[in-house]
Amino acid sequence: MANVSRNDTALMANAIRALAMDAVQQANSGHPGAPMGMAEIAVALWGRHLKHNPADPHWADRDRFVLSNGHGSMLLYALLHLSGYDLAMSELRNFRQLHSLTPGHPEVDVTPGVETTTGPLGQGLTNAVGMALAEKLLAHEFNRPGHAVVDHRTYVFLGDGCLMEGISHEACALAGAWKLNKLVALYDDNGISIDGKVQPWYIDDVPKRFAAYGWNVIGPIDGHDVDAVDAALKSAQTSATKPTMIVCRTVIGKGSPNRGGTAKAHGEALGAEEIKLTREALGWTSEPFVIPEAAYAAWDAKAAGATAQAGWEAAFAAYKAAHPELAAEFTRRMAGELPAGFAKTAADAVIAMHEKAETVASRKASQIVLEILTKALPEMLGGSADLTGSNLTNTSSTPALRFDDCASTMPACPTAAATSTTACASSAWPRS
């Protein structure tokens, strides 16, 4: 997406703040602090970098965006509405109401543009690692010289709560081991939880922690400086072998004169009087749920999104002409369809096992089924927490997932030739 004028950034950020505090106030429930504190970070990413098309939320090569701190859902709903997704202002007015498209935490397949359900802290960050892994594996399997049909990034917003959860350690350590260089995490380092200041009971040195995982770490930077976040994102995009953590220092509830920087901005409505004072402090004169046309114009991503998708579709048409079988397989997977004949394969397997009536341990029975499924479903992945020989999750169709340097192990790597990256899967993956 083309750069947004620097003159528009305050207007764009304050549009997010206004919608967040108005929607939470109307519902008398929710979390205004994170959306208000991360507004400039969102302007930098969504206004200057994110590759997406509001008219087609399922475009295969869109960038993925995950709001791991899902309690701040009004940030995502504001972004979707402002940038042109099919999410009307009436839905923002119905925030957290039964049957609305704006539930308290983002839910996949409910709201257009929501990539995954988030809310349980750390889960969204973990989902983002999975999305980045999927992009890397698909790029390695399908891209060919001159045809980079899989070439997108995964961005994830997260807060202190996500990093306190143990699952964030497991997933982020794997992201470093897997060299997921197209994964970019933006950490809302505001020092506040719903119980107050996180010091002294949360004392992690986050930059050192992620450096130890093998991540590229940028910052701390001023999370309210759009240009600083923009520069950090540009730097992250140059990482060849490492995922990137951008540490953004922010003020929770930024703009609120009396609640900004405090736990009172975290998980409750600001209150009518504080919203009035916040509007005055921001110079925001519009009525609740009214956005100036200039803000809509600055946020509108429809034209840029349509252009980006049209370019990809033309590239995919050329790819299809050159590699029809690969294109057909890619299309099947993106459509979520099973391979032709899969139903018969499954039925035949059930009949054969029933007729054999073999007495085996449940883990061995699981492996027998996995052997059939992984052979029939090349997209099927699994794992084992260092217990493969015990839980029998290995099959003849699933070699170990390892990532090495293409330059030393894969001189003919098609992904490297297509996308000029040095990090790809080892020759053991993907399976044929």
mmCIF file of C-alpha atoms in Angstrom, residues 342 345-346 349-350 353 358 360-377 380 392-395 397:
data_model
loop_
_atom_site.group_PDB
_atom_site.id
_atom_site.type_symbol
_atom_site.label_atom_id
_atom_site.label_comp_id
_atom_site.label_asym_id
_atom_site.label_seq_id
_atom_site.Cartn_x
_atom_site.Cartn_y
_atom_site.Cartn_z
ATOM 1 C CA PHE A 342 -10.135 -39.248 -0.445
ATOM 2 C CA THR A 345 -9.324 -44.010 0.581
ATOM 3 C CA ALA A 346 -10.757 -43.446 4.044
ATOM 4 C CA ALA A 349 -8.875 -48.074 5.219
ATOM 5 C CA VAL A 350 -11.706 -48.488 7.720
ATOM 6 C CA MET A 353 -8.706 -52.386 9.605
ATOM 7 C CA GLU A 358 -5.769 -56.397 14.980
ATOM 8 C CA VAL A 360 -2.818 -52.999 19.164
ATOM 9 C CA ALA A 361 -2.108 -50.235 21.650
ATOM 10 C CA SER A 362 -4.104 -47.066 21.072
ATOM 11 C CA ARG A 363 -0.975 -45.132 20.118
ATOM 12 C CA LYS A 364 -0.138 -47.776 17.506
ATOM 13 C CA ALA A 365 -3.704 -47.626 16.208
ATOM 14 C CA SER A 366 -3.252 -43.880 15.925
ATOM 15 C CA GLN A 367 -0.055 -44.346 13.904
ATOM 16 C CA ILE A 368 -1.765 -46.787 11.541
ATOM 17 C CA VAL A 369 -4.453 -44.201 10.809
ATOM 18 C CA LEU A 370 -1.912 -41.386 10.520
ATOM 19 C CA GLU A 371 0.073 -43.437 8.014
ATOM 20 C CA ILE A 372 -2.973 -43.542 5.742
ATOM 21 C CA LEU A 373 -4.005 -39.939 6.256
ATOM 22 C CA THR A 374 -0.578 -38.349 5.799
ATOM 23 C CA LYS A 375 -0.041 -40.246 2.567
ATOM 24 C CA ALA A 376 -3.387 -39.022 1.216
ATOM 25 C CA LEU A 377 -3.120 -35.442 2.569
ATOM 26 C CA MET A 380 -1.236 -32.586 6.891
ATOM 27 C CA LEU A 392 4.253 -42.862 17.430
ATOM 28 C CA THR A 393 3.334 -39.671 15.574
ATOM 29 C CA ASN A 394 5.917 -40.373 12.855
ATOM 30 C CA THR A 395 4.914 -41.847 9.497
ATOM 31 C CA SER A 397 5.152 -39.686 4.594
#
